[in-house]
mmCIF file of C-alpha atoms in Angstrom:
data_model
loop_
_atom_site.group_PDB
_atom_site.id
_atom_site.type_symbol
_atom_site.label_atom_id
_atom_site.label_comp_id
_atom_site.label_asym_id
_atom_site.label_seq_id
_atom_site.Cartn_x
_atom_site.Cartn_y
_atom_site.Cartn_z
ATOM 1 C CA UNK A 3 94.282 103.463 96.932
ATOM 2 C CA UNK A 4 97.394 105.517 97.585
ATOM 3 C CA UNK A 5 100.077 106.070 94.939
ATOM 4 C CA UNK A 6 103.596 106.909 96.090
ATOM 5 C CA UNK A 7 106.731 107.976 94.276
ATOM 6 C CA UNK A 8 109.737 110.107 95.059
ATOM 7 C CA UNK A 9 108.333 112.909 92.872
ATOM 8 C CA UNK A 10 107.144 116.157 94.415
ATOM 9 C CA UNK A 11 103.458 116.953 94.810
ATOM 10 C CA UNK A 12 103.979 119.571 92.087
ATOM 11 C CA UNK A 13 105.113 116.897 89.657
ATOM 12 C CA UNK A 14 102.102 114.760 90.606
ATOM 13 C CA UNK A 15 99.796 117.683 89.820
ATOM 14 C CA UNK A 16 101.237 118.278 86.379
ATOM 15 C CA UNK A 17 101.359 114.554 85.539
ATOM 16 C CA UNK A 18 97.697 114.266 86.466
ATOM 17 C CA UNK A 19 96.725 117.356 84.480
ATOM 18 C CA UNK A 20 98.899 116.794 81.409
ATOM 19 C CA UNK A 21 98.855 113.043 80.961
ATOM 20 C CA UNK A 22 96.791 110.903 83.355
ATOM 21 C CA UNK A 23 93.636 112.923 82.823
ATOM 22 C CA UNK A 24 93.973 112.101 79.103
ATOM 23 C CA UNK A 25 94.160 108.374 79.848
ATOM 24 C CA UNK A 26 91.536 108.238 82.605
ATOM 25 C CA UNK A 27 88.516 110.507 82.410
ATOM 26 C CA UNK A 28 88.723 113.024 85.236
ATOM 27 C CA UNK A 29 92.205 111.826 86.157
ATOM 28 C CA UNK A 30 93.124 109.152 88.652
ATOM 29 C CA UNK A 31 90.757 109.389 91.633
ATOM 30 C CA UNK A 32 93.235 108.618 94.417
ATOM 31 C CA UNK A 33 95.806 110.607 96.422
ATOM 32 C CA UNK A 34 99.296 110.815 94.914
ATOM 33 C CA UNK A 35 101.828 110.911 97.723
ATOM 34 C CA UNK A 36 105.314 112.352 97.642
ATOM 35 C CA UNK A 37 108.067 110.193 99.150
ATOM 36 C CA UNK A 38 110.966 112.535 98.516
ATOM 37 C CA UNK A 39 114.145 111.063 99.972
ATOM 38 C CA UNK A 40 112.614 107.587 99.849
ATOM 39 C CA UNK A 41 112.050 107.511 103.590
ATOM 40 C CA UNK A 42 108.727 105.701 103.317
ATOM 41 C CA UNK A 43 109.986 103.422 100.540
ATOM 42 C CA UNK A 44 112.894 102.454 102.763
ATOM 43 C CA UNK A 45 110.705 101.087 105.542
ATOM 44 C CA UNK A 46 108.602 99.265 102.936
ATOM 45 C CA UNK A 47 111.724 97.799 101.311
ATOM 46 C CA UNK A 48 111.183 99.345 97.886
ATOM 47 C CA UNK A 49 113.599 102.287 97.833
ATOM 48 C CA UNK A 50 116.427 101.828 95.336
ATOM 49 C CA UNK A 51 119.266 103.912 96.765
ATOM 50 C CA UNK A 52 121.364 103.683 93.588
ATOM 51 C CA UNK A 53 118.588 105.108 91.423
ATOM 52 C CA UNK A 54 117.042 107.300 94.099
ATOM 53 C CA UNK A 55 113.533 106.085 93.346
ATOM 54 C CA UNK A 56 110.917 103.750 94.773
ATOM 55 C CA UNK A 57 110.622 100.640 92.612
ATOM 56 C CA UNK A 58 107.238 99.065 91.909
ATOM 57 C CA UNK A 59 105.827 97.776 95.153
ATOM 58 C CA UNK A 60 102.223 97.059 96.023
ATOM 59 C CA UNK A 61 100.941 96.518 99.538
ATOM 60 C CA UNK A 62 97.417 95.426 100.472
ATOM 61 C CA UNK A 63 96.464 96.610 103.953
ATOM 62 C CA UNK A 64 93.329 95.473 105.788
ATOM 63 C CA UNK A 65 90.989 97.651 107.901
ATOM 64 C CA UNK A 66 93.033 96.845 111.022
ATOM 65 C CA UNK A 67 96.167 98.224 109.370
ATOM 66 C CA UNK A 68 97.730 94.785 108.854
ATOM 67 C CA UNK A 69 99.651 94.098 105.639
ATOM 68 C CA UNK A 70 97.926 91.129 103.989
ATOM 69 C CA UNK A 71 99.879 90.992 100.730
ATOM 70 C CA UNK A 72 102.829 92.583 99.015
ATOM 71 C CA UNK A 73 104.322 92.417 95.549
ATOM 72 C CA UNK A 74 107.584 94.069 94.532
ATOM 73 C CA UNK A 75 108.832 94.224 90.952
ATOM 74 C CA UNK A 76 111.765 95.697 89.082
ATOM 75 C CA UNK A 77 110.796 98.661 86.906
ATOM 76 C CA UNK A 78 110.506 97.077 83.474
ATOM 77 C CA UNK A 79 107.208 95.248 83.969
ATOM 78 C CA UNK A 80 103.924 96.820 85.010
ATOM 79 C CA UNK A 81 101.398 95.329 87.358
ATOM 80 C CA UNK A 82 98.209 93.379 86.737
ATOM 81 C CA UNK A 83 95.162 95.002 88.266
ATOM 82 C CA UNK A 84 93.093 91.820 87.821
ATOM 83 C CA UNK A 85 95.416 89.921 90.137
ATOM 84 C CA UNK A 86 95.230 92.745 92.661
ATOM 85 C CA UNK A 87 91.414 92.674 92.592
ATOM 86 C CA UNK A 88 91.420 88.878 92.931
ATOM 87 C CA UNK A 89 93.575 89.166 96.041
ATOM 88 C CA UNK A 90 91.435 91.917 97.558
ATOM 89 C CA UNK A 91 88.291 89.799 97.049
ATOM 90 C CA UNK A 92 90.004 86.708 98.465
ATOM 91 C CA UNK A 93 91.268 88.499 101.583
ATOM 92 C CA UNK A 94 87.906 90.180 102.112
ATOM 93 C CA UNK A 95 86.192 86.794 101.821
ATOM 94 C CA UNK A 96 88.638 85.243 104.279
ATOM 95 C CA UNK A 97 88.095 88.080 106.725
ATOM 96 C CA UNK A 98 84.303 87.816 106.497
ATOM 97 C CA UNK A 99 83.970 84.022 106.651
ATOM 98 C CA UNK A 100 87.146 82.494 108.084
ATOM 99 C CA UNK A 101 87.333 80.300 105.000
ATOM 100 C CA UNK A 102 90.559 79.959 103.058
ATOM 101 C CA UNK A 103 91.115 80.218 99.335
ATOM 102 C CA UNK A 104 93.067 77.511 97.524
ATOM 103 C CA UNK A 105 95.624 78.247 94.818
ATOM 104 C CA UNK A 106 94.133 79.833 91.734
ATOM 105 C CA UNK A 107 90.897 80.744 93.510
ATOM 106 C CA UNK A 108 88.706 83.308 91.841
ATOM 107 C CA UNK A 109 85.398 84.676 93.148
ATOM 108 C CA UNK A 110 82.640 82.051 92.880
ATOM 109 C CA UNK A 111 84.985 79.085 93.060
ATOM 110 C CA UNK A 112 84.954 76.674 96.033
ATOM 111 C CA UNK A 113 86.662 77.771 99.208
ATOM 112 C CA UNK A 114 88.041 75.566 101.968
ATOM 113 C CA UNK A 115 87.067 75.487 105.635
ATOM 114 C CA UNK A 116 90.191 74.595 107.550
ATOM 115 C CA UNK A 117 89.884 71.965 110.282
ATOM 116 C CA UNK A 118 90.766 68.388 111.187
ATOM 117 C CA UNK A 119 88.050 67.009 108.899
ATOM 118 C CA UNK A 120 89.783 68.482 105.854
ATOM 119 C CA UNK A 121 93.216 66.987 106.513
ATOM 120 C CA UNK A 122 94.065 64.614 103.677
ATOM 121 C CA UNK A 123 90.733 65.398 102.015
ATOM 122 C CA UNK A 124 91.512 68.594 100.159
ATOM 123 C CA UNK A 125 91.603 66.534 96.947
ATOM 124 C CA UNK A 126 87.879 65.799 97.326
ATOM 125 C CA UNK A 127 86.908 69.465 97.154
ATOM 126 C CA UNK A 128 89.667 71.105 95.138
ATOM 127 C CA UNK A 129 90.879 70.103 91.691
ATOM 128 C CA UNK A 130 93.886 71.774 90.111
ATOM 129 C CA UNK A 131 92.999 73.808 87.089
ATOM 130 C CA UNK A 132 93.957 72.308 83.736
ATOM 131 C CA UNK A 133 95.664 74.868 81.578
ATOM 132 C CA UNK B 156 83.977 120.311 100.169
ATOM 133 C CA UNK B 157 85.118 123.962 100.155
ATOM 134 C CA UNK B 158 84.728 124.794 103.823
ATOM 135 C CA UNK B 159 87.131 127.746 103.835
ATOM 136 C CA UNK B 160 86.393 131.001 102.054
ATOM 137 C CA UNK B 161 90.070 131.773 101.573
ATOM 138 C CA UNK B 162 91.822 129.928 98.764
ATOM 139 C CA UNK B 163 93.980 127.005 99.943
ATOM 140 C CA UNK B 164 97.513 128.045 100.796
ATOM 141 C CA UNK B 165 100.623 126.129 99.962
ATOM 142 C CA UNK B 166 104.324 126.656 100.499
ATOM 143 C CA UNK B 167 107.377 125.745 98.471
ATOM 144 C CA UNK B 168 108.526 123.495 101.258
ATOM 145 C CA UNK B 169 105.967 121.507 103.194
ATOM 146 C CA UNK B 170 107.372 119.152 105.808
ATOM 147 C CA UNK B 171 105.766 115.770 106.291
ATOM 148 C CA UNK B 172 106.828 113.376 108.986
ATOM 149 C CA UNK B 173 107.636 110.431 106.742
ATOM 150 C CA UNK B 174 107.697 107.100 108.558
ATOM 151 C CA UNK B 175 106.068 107.247 111.992
ATOM 152 C CA UNK B 176 107.674 104.547 114.064
ATOM 153 C CA UNK B 177 106.416 104.191 117.602
ATOM 154 C CA UNK B 178 108.871 103.331 120.370
ATOM 155 C CA UNK B 179 106.832 100.324 121.427
ATOM 156 C CA UNK B 180 106.920 98.837 117.915
ATOM 157 C CA UNK B 181 107.422 95.090 118.068
ATOM 158 C CA UNK B 182 107.888 95.234 121.867
ATOM 159 C CA UNK B 183 111.561 94.400 121.480
ATOM 160 C CA UNK B 184 113.251 96.193 124.385
ATOM 161 C CA UNK B 185 116.704 94.972 123.377
ATOM 162 C CA UNK B 186 116.825 97.076 120.224
ATOM 163 C CA UNK B 187 116.929 100.689 121.345
ATOM 164 C CA UNK B 188 116.572 102.753 118.172
ATOM 165 C CA UNK B 189 119.695 104.792 117.531
ATOM 166 C CA UNK B 190 119.320 108.215 115.974
ATOM 167 C CA UNK B 191 122.088 107.656 113.455
ATOM 168 C CA UNK B 192 120.843 104.173 112.584
ATOM 169 C CA UNK B 193 119.386 104.077 109.096
ATOM 170 C CA UNK B 194 115.766 103.003 108.826
ATOM 171 C CA UNK B 195 115.453 99.523 107.399
ATOM 172 C CA UNK B 196 112.601 97.525 105.968
ATOM 173 C CA UNK B 197 109.865 97.004 108.511
ATOM 174 C CA UNK B 198 107.022 95.909 106.261
ATOM 175 C CA UNK B 199 106.051 92.262 106.728
ATOM 176 C CA UNK B 200 102.906 90.419 105.744
ATOM 177 C CA UNK B 201 100.712 89.701 108.739
ATOM 178 C CA UNK B 202 102.253 92.616 110.642
ATOM 179 C CA UNK B 203 101.034 96.197 111.064
ATOM 180 C CA UNK B 204 101.830 98.425 108.102
ATOM 181 C CA UNK B 205 104.374 101.066 109.198
ATOM 182 C CA UNK B 206 102.520 104.351 109.535
ATOM 183 C CA UNK B 207 103.746 107.458 107.745
ATOM 184 C CA UNK B 208 102.792 110.970 106.748
ATOM 185 C CA UNK B 209 103.497 112.358 103.294
ATOM 186 C CA UNK B 210 102.618 115.468 101.375
ATOM 187 C CA UNK B 211 100.203 114.625 98.596
ATOM 188 C CA UNK B 212 98.268 115.858 95.598
ATOM 189 C CA UNK B 213 94.617 115.042 96.312
ATOM 190 C CA UNK B 214 91.496 116.166 94.421
ATOM 191 C CA UNK B 215 93.258 119.048 92.761
ATOM 192 C CA UNK B 216 94.899 120.371 95.925
ATOM 193 C CA UNK B 217 97.766 119.688 98.260
ATOM 194 C CA UNK B 218 97.549 118.198 101.716
ATOM 195 C CA UNK B 219 99.407 115.860 103.998
ATOM 196 C CA UNK B 220 98.122 112.294 104.146
ATOM 197 C CA UNK B 221 98.709 109.727 106.881
ATOM 198 C CA UNK B 222 98.285 106.004 106.357
ATOM 199 C CA UNK B 223 96.549 105.770 109.733
ATOM 200 C CA UNK B 224 93.849 108.144 108.397
ATOM 201 C CA UNK B 225 92.596 105.085 106.491
ATOM 202 C CA UNK B 226 92.136 102.750 109.477
ATOM 203 C CA UNK B 227 88.877 100.871 108.989
ATOM 204 C CA UNK B 228 89.296 100.755 105.213
ATOM 205 C CA UNK B 229 91.090 98.441 102.855
ATOM 206 C CA UNK B 230 94.116 100.275 101.438
ATOM 207 C CA UNK B 231 96.254 99.502 98.420
ATOM 208 C CA UNK B 232 99.593 101.322 98.457
ATOM 209 C CA UNK B 233 101.376 101.432 95.126
ATOM 210 C CA UNK B 234 104.955 102.637 94.880
ATOM 211 C CA UNK B 235 106.213 103.436 91.371
ATOM 212 C CA UNK B 236 109.500 104.741 89.983
ATOM 213 C CA UNK B 237 108.289 108.109 88.838
ATOM 214 C CA UNK B 238 105.725 110.344 87.225
ATOM 215 C CA UNK B 239 105.953 110.369 83.422
ATOM 216 C CA UNK B 240 107.751 107.026 83.249
ATOM 217 C CA UNK B 241 106.738 104.697 80.469
ATOM 218 C CA UNK B 242 105.225 101.565 81.987
#
């Protein structure tokens, strides 16, 4: 986990000490990176030049350094860590088994093995969730 | 953890390379990168994450961190608008 904003490392230190450590025991356990000037945010498509800040963007990168998922949001809504964890588990499962995860998959639910035998037969193994 | 006997040093200004874009990126010989050309979005799903180096606050100290230091691990990068913001 890497957190990035356009704040300085000094700001990160004080935020951790003064606020985050009061929300999370011991403070957040991951590096807080400084993207002053938005140079990194620019190549990731999340730097807002008008505001001079990186907007909310989340990138999931696999052990080979390949981006597997990204989510970018305007500032007013925070993220959902449960959805992030679901995606990490799904991509890890796909990487380990070659299986694919249908819409709405959560750990423990049926996965699909892609191949000619499954064409036109997905309905036999996957039912849409009733809400 | 504390391998050095001298306390860690820091400076007011600590350069970090920012995005590290290799010349061979994408193997597109037509597009010769121009110095004055502004960097644009390179991140795409299914493609290599653009490497970078940034100064960072880590475990109570300061050091530079490179994305490529984490090769072999799953990485979640989270950009956010700023320290001390509300959400």
